[in-house]
Coordinates of C-alpha atoms and ligand atoms in Angstrom, one line a residue:
M434 CA -0.3 0.4 -0.4
R435 CA 2.4 2.0 0.8
G436 CA 4.3 2.3 -1.9
Y437 CA 1.5 2.7 -4.3
K438 CA 1.2 5.9 -2.4
L439 CA 4.1 6.9 -2.8
K440 CA 4.9 5.9 -6.9
T441 CA 0.3 8.0 -6.9
L442 CA 2.7 10.7 -5.5
A443 CA 5.7 11.2 -7.0
A444 CA 2.8 11.1 -10.7
T445 CA 1.2 13.8 -9.8
A446 CA 4.2 16.2 -7.7
A447 CA 5.8 15.8 -11.4
L448 CA 1.8 15.8 -13.0
L449 CA 1.4 19.1 -11.5
A450 CA 5.7 20.4 -12.0
T451 CA 4.4 19.8 -15.9
T452 CA 1.0 21.6 -15.9
S453 CA 1.5 24.2 -13.4
L454 CA 4.8 25.5 -16.0
A455 CA 3.5 23.5 -18.8
H456 CA 0.2 26.2 -17.7
A457 CA 2.3 29.1 -16.6
E458 CA 4.4 29.4 -19.6
D459 CA 0.9 30.1 -21.3
V460 CA -0.6 33.6 -22.3
E461 CA -3.5 34.3 -22.4
V462 CA -4.5 36.8 -24.9
L463 CA -8.0 39.2 -25.3
H464 CA -8.2 40.7 -29.2
W465 CA -10.7 41.3 -31.7
W466 CA -8.8 40.0 -34.4
T467 CA -11.2 37.5 -36.0
S468 CA -11.1 39.2 -40.0
G469 CA -9.3 37.1 -42.7
G470 CA -6.3 39.7 -42.7
E471 CA -5.7 39.8 -38.6
A472 CA -6.2 36.3 -38.2
A473 CA -3.0 35.9 -40.2
A474 CA -1.2 38.9 -39.0
L475 CA -1.8 37.4 -35.4
N476 CA -0.4 34.0 -36.7
V477 CA 2.9 35.7 -36.4
L478 CA 2.7 36.1 -32.9
K479 CA 1.4 33.0 -32.0
E480 CA 4.1 31.6 -34.1
D481 CA 6.5 33.9 -33.0
L482 CA 5.8 33.4 -29.4
S483 CA 5.1 29.3 -30.0
G484 CA 9.0 29.0 -31.1
Q485 CA 10.5 30.6 -27.7
G486 CA 7.7 27.6 -26.0
I487 CA 5.7 29.6 -25.1
G488 CA 1.3 28.8 -25.6
W489 CA -0.8 31.1 -27.0
Q490 CA -4.7 30.7 -24.9
D491 CA -6.8 32.6 -27.1
M492 CA -9.5 34.9 -26.4
P493 CA -11.3 36.1 -29.1
V494 CA -14.3 39.0 -29.0
A495 CA -16.1 39.6 -32.7
G496 CA -16.3 43.1 -32.9
G497 CA -14.8 45.2 -35.4
G498 CA -12.9 49.0 -33.0
G499 CA -12.9 46.7 -30.1
T500 CA -16.0 48.1 -28.5
E501 CA -17.4 45.0 -27.5
A502 CA -13.8 43.1 -25.8
M503 CA -13.5 46.5 -23.6
T504 CA -16.6 45.2 -21.9
V505 CA -16.0 41.6 -22.3
L506 CA -12.5 42.5 -20.2
R507 CA -13.9 44.3 -17.9
A508 CA -16.2 41.0 -17.1
R509 CA -13.0 39.0 -16.4
V510 CA -11.1 41.7 -14.5
T511 CA -14.3 42.1 -12.2
S512 CA -14.3 38.6 -11.5
G513 CA -10.6 39.3 -10.3
N514 CA -9.3 36.5 -13.4
P515 CA -7.5 39.3 -16.1
P516 CA -5.9 37.9 -19.2
T517 CA -2.8 37.2 -19.7
A518 CA -1.9 40.5 -22.5
V519 CA -5.1 42.9 -23.4
Q520 CA -5.2 44.1 -27.6
M521 CA -6.1 47.9 -26.4
L522 CA -6.3 51.1 -27.3
G523 CA -4.9 55.2 -26.8
F524 CA -6.9 56.5 -23.2
D525 CA -8.7 52.9 -22.6
I526 CA -5.0 51.7 -21.5
L527 CA -4.3 55.0 -19.8
D528 CA -7.8 54.5 -17.6
W529 CA -6.7 50.7 -16.5
A530 CA -3.0 52.0 -15.7
E531 CA -5.1 53.9 -13.2
E532 CA -7.0 51.9 -11.8
G533 CA -3.6 49.7 -11.0
A534 CA -4.9 47.0 -12.9
L535 CA -1.9 47.0 -15.6
A536 CA 1.6 45.3 -14.8
N537 CA 5.0 46.9 -14.9
L538 CA 7.2 45.9 -18.1
N539 CA 10.4 48.5 -16.9
D540 CA 12.4 45.4 -16.8
V541 CA 12.2 43.9 -20.5
A542 CA 11.6 47.7 -22.4
A543 CA 15.2 49.2 -20.5
A544 CA 16.0 45.6 -21.4
E545 CA 15.3 46.3 -24.9
G546 CA 15.6 50.2 -25.8
W547 CA 12.8 50.5 -25.6
D548 CA 13.0 54.4 -25.2
E549 CA 14.9 55.0 -28.0
V550 CA 12.7 54.3 -30.4
V551 CA 8.9 54.2 -30.5
P552 CA 7.4 56.8 -31.1
E553 CA 6.9 59.9 -28.9
A554 CA 3.2 59.9 -29.9
L555 CA 2.3 55.3 -29.0
Q556 CA 4.4 56.5 -25.5
A557 CA 2.3 58.4 -24.5
F558 CA -0.5 56.2 -24.2
A559 CA 2.3 53.0 -23.5
K560 CA 3.8 54.6 -20.5
H561 CA 1.7 55.7 -16.9
D562 CA 3.8 58.1 -14.5
G563 CA 7.1 57.7 -16.4
N564 CA 6.3 53.4 -16.3
W565 CA 6.2 51.2 -18.5
I566 CA 2.5 49.1 -18.6
S567 CA 2.1 47.7 -22.6
A568 CA 3.4 46.8 -25.3
P569 CA 3.0 48.4 -28.4
V570 CA 2.6 46.4 -31.9
N571 CA 1.8 48.8 -34.8
V572 CA 0.6 52.1 -35.6
H573 CA -2.3 52.0 -38.2
S574 CA -4.7 55.4 -39.7
T575 CA -7.0 55.7 -39.8
N576 CA -7.6 59.0 -43.3
W577 CA -7.5 55.7 -45.7
V578 CA -9.3 55.2 -49.0
W579 CA -9.0 52.5 -51.1
A580 CA -10.2 51.7 -54.3
N581 CA -10.9 49.3 -57.1
K582 CA -8.1 49.6 -59.8
A583 CA -10.1 48.1 -62.1
I584 CA -13.5 49.6 -61.5
L585 CA -11.6 53.3 -62.1
D586 CA -9.9 52.0 -64.7
E587 CA -13.3 51.1 -66.4
L588 CA -14.7 54.4 -65.6
G589 CA -11.3 56.6 -66.9
I590 CA -11.5 57.9 -62.8
A591 CA -8.1 59.6 -62.0
Q592 CA -6.8 58.9 -58.1
P593 CA -9.0 62.1 -56.0
T594 CA -6.6 64.4 -54.9
S595 CA -9.8 67.0 -54.2
W596 CA -12.8 66.6 -52.0
D597 CA -14.2 68.1 -55.4
E598 CA -12.1 65.3 -57.0
F599 CA -13.9 62.7 -54.8
V600 CA -17.7 63.1 -54.7
V601 CA -17.4 63.5 -58.5
A602 CA -15.7 60.7 -58.5
L603 CA -18.2 58.5 -56.2
E604 CA -20.7 60.2 -58.0
A605 CA -19.5 58.4 -62.0
V606 CA -19.4 55.0 -60.3
E607 CA -23.0 55.6 -58.8
A608 CA -24.1 56.2 -62.5
S609 CA -21.9 53.0 -63.5
G610 CA -24.9 51.1 -62.2
K611 CA -21.2 49.7 -59.0
I612 CA -21.6 50.9 -55.8
A613 CA -19.6 53.8 -54.9
L614 CA -18.4 53.3 -51.4
A615 CA -18.4 50.1 -49.1
H616 CA -19.9 50.7 -46.0
G617 CA -20.4 49.5 -42.7
G618 CA -23.2 51.0 -40.6
Q619 CA -22.1 50.2 -37.2
A620 CA -20.7 53.4 -35.1
W621 CA -17.7 53.3 -35.3
Q622 CA -17.2 52.5 -38.5
D623 CA -19.2 56.6 -39.7
A624 CA -16.6 57.5 -37.0
T625 CA -13.9 56.2 -38.8
I626 CA -14.8 58.1 -41.4
F627 CA -15.9 61.5 -39.1
D628 CA -11.3 61.2 -38.6
G629 CA -10.9 61.5 -42.4
V630 CA -14.1 63.9 -43.2
V631 CA -12.6 66.8 -40.4
L632 CA -8.9 66.4 -41.5
S633 CA -10.4 66.7 -44.4
T634 CA -12.7 69.5 -44.2
G635 CA -10.9 71.5 -41.3
G636 CA -7.3 70.5 -41.4
I637 CA -5.4 69.3 -38.4
D638 CA -5.8 72.5 -36.4
L639 CA -10.1 71.9 -36.4
Y640 CA -9.3 68.4 -35.8
R641 CA -7.1 69.6 -32.6
Q642 CA -9.3 72.6 -31.7
A643 CA -12.5 71.2 -31.9
F644 CA -11.3 67.2 -30.5
I645 CA -8.6 67.1 -28.8
D646 CA -8.6 70.8 -26.9
L647 CA -12.9 70.3 -27.4
D648 CA -13.8 74.0 -28.0
P649 CA -17.3 74.1 -27.5
E650 CA -16.8 77.7 -30.3
A651 CA -14.4 74.9 -32.8
L652 CA -17.2 72.1 -32.8
V653 CA -20.4 74.7 -33.3
S654 CA -18.2 76.0 -36.1
D655 CA -19.7 76.4 -39.7
T656 CA -16.5 74.4 -40.3
M657 CA -17.8 71.5 -38.6
V658 CA -21.9 72.3 -40.0
E659 CA -19.3 71.1 -44.2
V660 CA -18.1 68.9 -42.6
F661 CA -21.3 67.3 -41.4
D662 CA -22.2 68.2 -44.6
R663 CA -19.5 65.9 -46.4
M664 CA -20.5 62.8 -43.5
A665 CA -24.1 63.5 -45.4
T666 CA -22.8 63.2 -48.9
L667 CA -20.8 60.5 -48.1
R668 CA -24.1 59.0 -47.0
G669 CA -25.8 59.7 -49.9
H670 CA -23.4 56.9 -51.6
V671 CA -23.3 54.2 -50.0
D672 CA -25.7 51.1 -51.2
E673 CA -28.5 49.8 -49.6
N674 CA -27.7 46.9 -46.9
F675 CA -24.8 49.4 -45.1
S676 CA -26.4 49.1 -41.9
G677 CA -24.6 46.5 -39.5
R678 CA -22.3 45.1 -42.2
D679 CA -18.9 44.3 -41.1
W680 CA -15.9 46.3 -42.0
N681 CA -13.8 43.6 -43.6
L682 CA -17.1 43.2 -46.0
A683 CA -17.1 45.9 -46.7
S684 CA -13.8 45.8 -47.4
A685 CA -14.0 42.2 -49.6
M686 CA -16.5 44.8 -51.9
V687 CA -14.0 46.5 -52.9
I688 CA -11.9 43.9 -53.1
N689 CA -14.1 41.7 -55.9
G690 CA -14.9 44.8 -57.7
E691 CA -19.1 45.2 -56.6
A692 CA -17.7 48.2 -54.8
A693 CA -15.5 51.3 -55.6
F694 CA -14.1 52.6 -52.6
Q695 CA -13.6 51.8 -48.8
I696 CA -13.2 54.5 -46.0
M697 CA -11.4 52.5 -43.5
G698 CA -8.2 52.4 -41.6
D699 CA -4.6 50.6 -43.2
W700 CA -6.8 47.6 -41.3
A701 CA -8.7 46.8 -43.7
K702 CA -5.4 46.6 -46.3
G703 CA -4.6 43.0 -44.2
E704 CA -7.7 41.5 -46.4
F705 CA -7.0 43.2 -50.0
I706 CA -3.4 41.5 -48.7
N707 CA -4.8 38.4 -47.4
A708 CA -6.9 38.2 -50.5
G709 CA -3.6 38.2 -52.9
Q710 CA -4.1 42.0 -54.2
V711 CA -1.2 44.0 -54.9
P712 CA -1.4 47.6 -54.6
G713 CA -1.2 49.9 -57.8
E714 CA -2.7 46.4 -59.9
D715 CA -5.5 45.2 -57.9
F716 CA -6.4 48.1 -55.6
L717 CA -5.3 51.8 -54.9
C718 CA -4.4 53.6 -50.6
F719 CA -4.7 56.9 -50.8
R720 CA -4.9 59.2 -47.9
V721 CA -9.0 60.9 -47.4
P722 CA -8.4 64.2 -50.2
G723 CA -7.8 66.7 -49.0
S724 CA -6.1 65.4 -45.8
E725 CA -3.3 64.7 -47.2
G726 CA -0.4 65.5 -45.5
T727 CA -2.2 64.5 -41.9
V728 CA -3.2 61.6 -40.2
S729 CA -5.0 59.9 -37.6
F730 CA -2.8 57.5 -35.8
N731 CA -4.7 54.4 -34.3
A732 CA -1.5 52.1 -32.3
D733 CA -2.7 48.1 -31.0
Q734 CA -0.6 47.8 -27.7
F735 CA -1.5 44.9 -26.0
A736 CA -2.2 46.0 -22.4
M737 CA -0.1 43.4 -19.8
F738 CA -2.2 42.9 -16.4
G739 CA -1.2 41.9 -13.4
V740 CA -0.2 38.6 -13.7
E741 CA 0.5 36.4 -9.9
G742 CA 4.0 34.2 -10.5
D743 CA 7.8 33.7 -11.9
D744 CA 6.2 32.1 -14.8
A745 CA 3.3 33.6 -16.0
V746 CA 5.3 37.2 -15.8
A747 CA 7.8 35.8 -17.2
A748 CA 6.4 34.5 -19.8
Q749 CA 4.6 37.4 -19.5
N750 CA 7.2 40.1 -20.7
A751 CA 8.9 37.6 -22.8
M752 CA 5.4 38.3 -24.9
A753 CA 6.2 41.9 -24.3
A754 CA 9.5 41.4 -26.2
S755 CA 8.9 38.9 -28.9
I756 CA 6.4 41.9 -29.5
M757 CA 8.7 45.1 -29.7
S758 CA 11.7 42.9 -31.3
P759 CA 12.4 44.2 -35.1
E760 CA 11.8 41.3 -36.6
F761 CA 8.7 41.0 -35.6
Q762 CA 7.9 44.1 -35.8
S763 CA 8.6 44.5 -40.0
A764 CA 6.9 40.9 -40.4
F765 CA 3.6 41.3 -38.0
N766 CA 2.9 44.9 -40.0
V767 CA 3.7 43.5 -43.2
V768 CA 0.1 41.7 -43.1
K769 CA -1.8 43.9 -40.5
G770 CA -1.5 46.1 -42.7
S771 CA 0.0 48.6 -40.2
A772 CA 3.5 49.7 -39.5
P773 CA 6.0 49.3 -36.8
A774 CA 5.2 50.4 -33.8
R775 CA 9.5 51.4 -33.5
T776 CA 11.2 53.6 -35.7
D777 CA 14.3 51.4 -36.5
V778 CA 12.5 49.6 -38.5
P779 CA 13.8 49.0 -42.1
N780 CA 10.8 49.3 -45.0
D781 CA 12.5 47.3 -47.3
A782 CA 9.7 44.0 -46.8
F783 CA 6.6 46.4 -47.0
D784 CA 5.3 46.9 -50.1
A785 CA 4.5 49.9 -51.6
C786 CA 1.0 51.5 -49.1
G787 CA 3.2 50.1 -46.0
Q788 CA 5.3 52.2 -47.1
Q789 CA 3.7 55.4 -48.0
A790 CA 2.3 54.6 -44.1
M791 CA 5.3 54.7 -43.2
A792 CA 6.4 57.8 -44.1
D793 CA 3.4 59.4 -44.0
L794 CA 3.6 58.5 -40.5
A795 CA 7.3 59.9 -39.6
E796 CA 6.5 63.5 -42.0
A797 CA 3.6 64.1 -40.5
A798 CA 5.5 62.9 -37.0
D799 CA 8.1 65.7 -38.1
S800 CA 5.3 68.4 -38.4
G801 CA 2.7 68.8 -36.3
T802 CA 0.5 66.7 -38.7
L803 CA -0.3 63.2 -36.2
I804 CA -3.4 63.6 -34.3
G805 CA -4.8 60.8 -32.2
S806 CA -8.0 58.7 -34.3
I807 CA -11.7 60.0 -32.8
A808 CA -12.7 56.6 -33.7
H809 CA -9.8 54.5 -31.7
G810 CA -9.4 55.9 -28.9
H811 CA -6.3 58.2 -29.3
A812 CA -8.1 61.7 -28.8
N813 CA -10.6 61.2 -25.9
R814 CA -11.6 58.8 -23.1
A815 CA -14.2 56.0 -23.3
A816 CA -17.0 58.7 -22.3
V817 CA -16.8 61.4 -25.0
K818 CA -15.8 59.0 -27.3
N819 CA -18.4 57.7 -27.4
A820 CA -20.8 60.6 -27.3
I821 CA -19.5 61.1 -30.5
Y822 CA -19.7 57.9 -31.6
D823 CA -23.6 58.8 -30.8
V824 CA -23.7 61.8 -32.9
V825 CA -22.0 61.2 -35.4
T826 CA -23.7 57.5 -36.0
A827 CA -26.6 58.9 -35.5
H828 CA -26.6 62.1 -38.3
F829 CA -24.9 59.4 -40.8
N830 CA -28.5 57.9 -40.5
G831 CA -30.1 60.3 -41.0
E832 CA -32.2 61.1 -37.2
F833 CA -31.3 65.2 -37.7
D834 CA -29.1 67.9 -40.4
S835 CA -26.1 69.3 -39.9
A836 CA -26.7 72.2 -38.4
T837 CA -28.6 69.8 -35.3
A838 CA -25.7 67.5 -35.7
V839 CA -23.2 70.3 -34.2
Q840 CA -25.2 71.6 -30.9
E841 CA -25.9 67.8 -30.3
L842 CA -22.3 67.3 -30.3
V843 CA -21.8 69.9 -28.2
T844 CA -23.4 69.0 -25.0
A845 CA -23.8 65.5 -25.9
I846 CA -19.3 66.1 -25.6
E847 CA -19.5 69.3 -22.4
I848 CA -22.4 66.1 -20.8
N849 CA -19.3 63.8 -20.4
Q850 CA -15.7 65.3 -20.4
Ligands
GAL1 C1 -10.0 48.9 -34.7 C2 -8.1 48.1 -34.7 C3 -7.1 47.8 -35.5 C4 -8.9 47.0 -36.3 C5 -9.5 47.7 -36.2 C6 -10.8 46.7 -36.9 O1 -9.6 49.8 -33.3 O2 -7.0 49.1 -34.1 O3 -6.5 46.7 -35.3 O4 -8.7 45.4 -35.0 O5 -10.0 48.0 -35.2 O6 -11.4 45.9 -36.0

């Protein structure tokens, strides 16, 4: 009996040791990268970690822009069971840092020299009280147009270089019987279009005064009325089934030649790449006409939550180091459609759109025309962002006219500041 018991105890101890080691080496990652292009990019990270013996417990929460993911995260943390790492944007990271929920990554940041290579615009959201609490994965930007080149060629439409030319192009496509603007009627997508239209209409100054400074005069200005008028113009060029459509299905409409244009962040490019399409041959990428020279950015980061146990912390730090390695930054962002989150990654692996994204970001950062996306949590905290979502999407759906929209906007922002 005694021998049996000892044998059982030894076996149990060995199993626990193995299990606990295997379990601790896993990272549980909450994210919303569920489209084809996003999943392809995510696989680059999974494989990178697997090569280091770090297992991946996947926790996908579908829903573009991450609203649903943040709701699930709140529930997980409230139940005292946070994931190891969470895809997160801008001010949401700072909110969680202020709650004391995030881990300190200073050791890995110092070892890897993050302070020297991560742009200030990203450090503003990756550090709290001087401590690194998040690992930046990329830099996306939202004021992009994606165009089906065959349709433009067939209709003799040149790449629009002004808002008026863009409207003429939309009308020409509409007249041909094709869908002019592929769009998904979801608040975060309406707001994503809004980023580029504000920049196109009022430039970096209006954008900053109205949506960073939240200056009431800027918010109700005649220029802001014109912004909403332009949103109404775009509403007039979407198809009748746009409401509720997921963003990647709108991208697919441009990819397959059903529609000519989509205004969307450059994660859309990941869909074109995933479909085997080539910039300049199958599709065009260009800044929302009128917004050239400015960039509304949103950086995906993996916010690292406080975890227990040396092995769990070691796996979390290894994931952070992996994410920020130059090799990973190139391999991942080439697939994701974004630019690297560090300034020392060569652009030679990137296609023409990726190289333009990298050049635009560097130029905008140097000239003070790089600004946080309203739609993707880099301009304001969630309460203000969601208040803007509500007004933009209500106007887009025809609930009120542009003059009313600016009044609704200034009121909604004042209430939620
Ligand atoms: C953004 C995110 C991108 C992509 C997009 C669509 O907020 O930064 O990586 O996921 O949403 O869901």
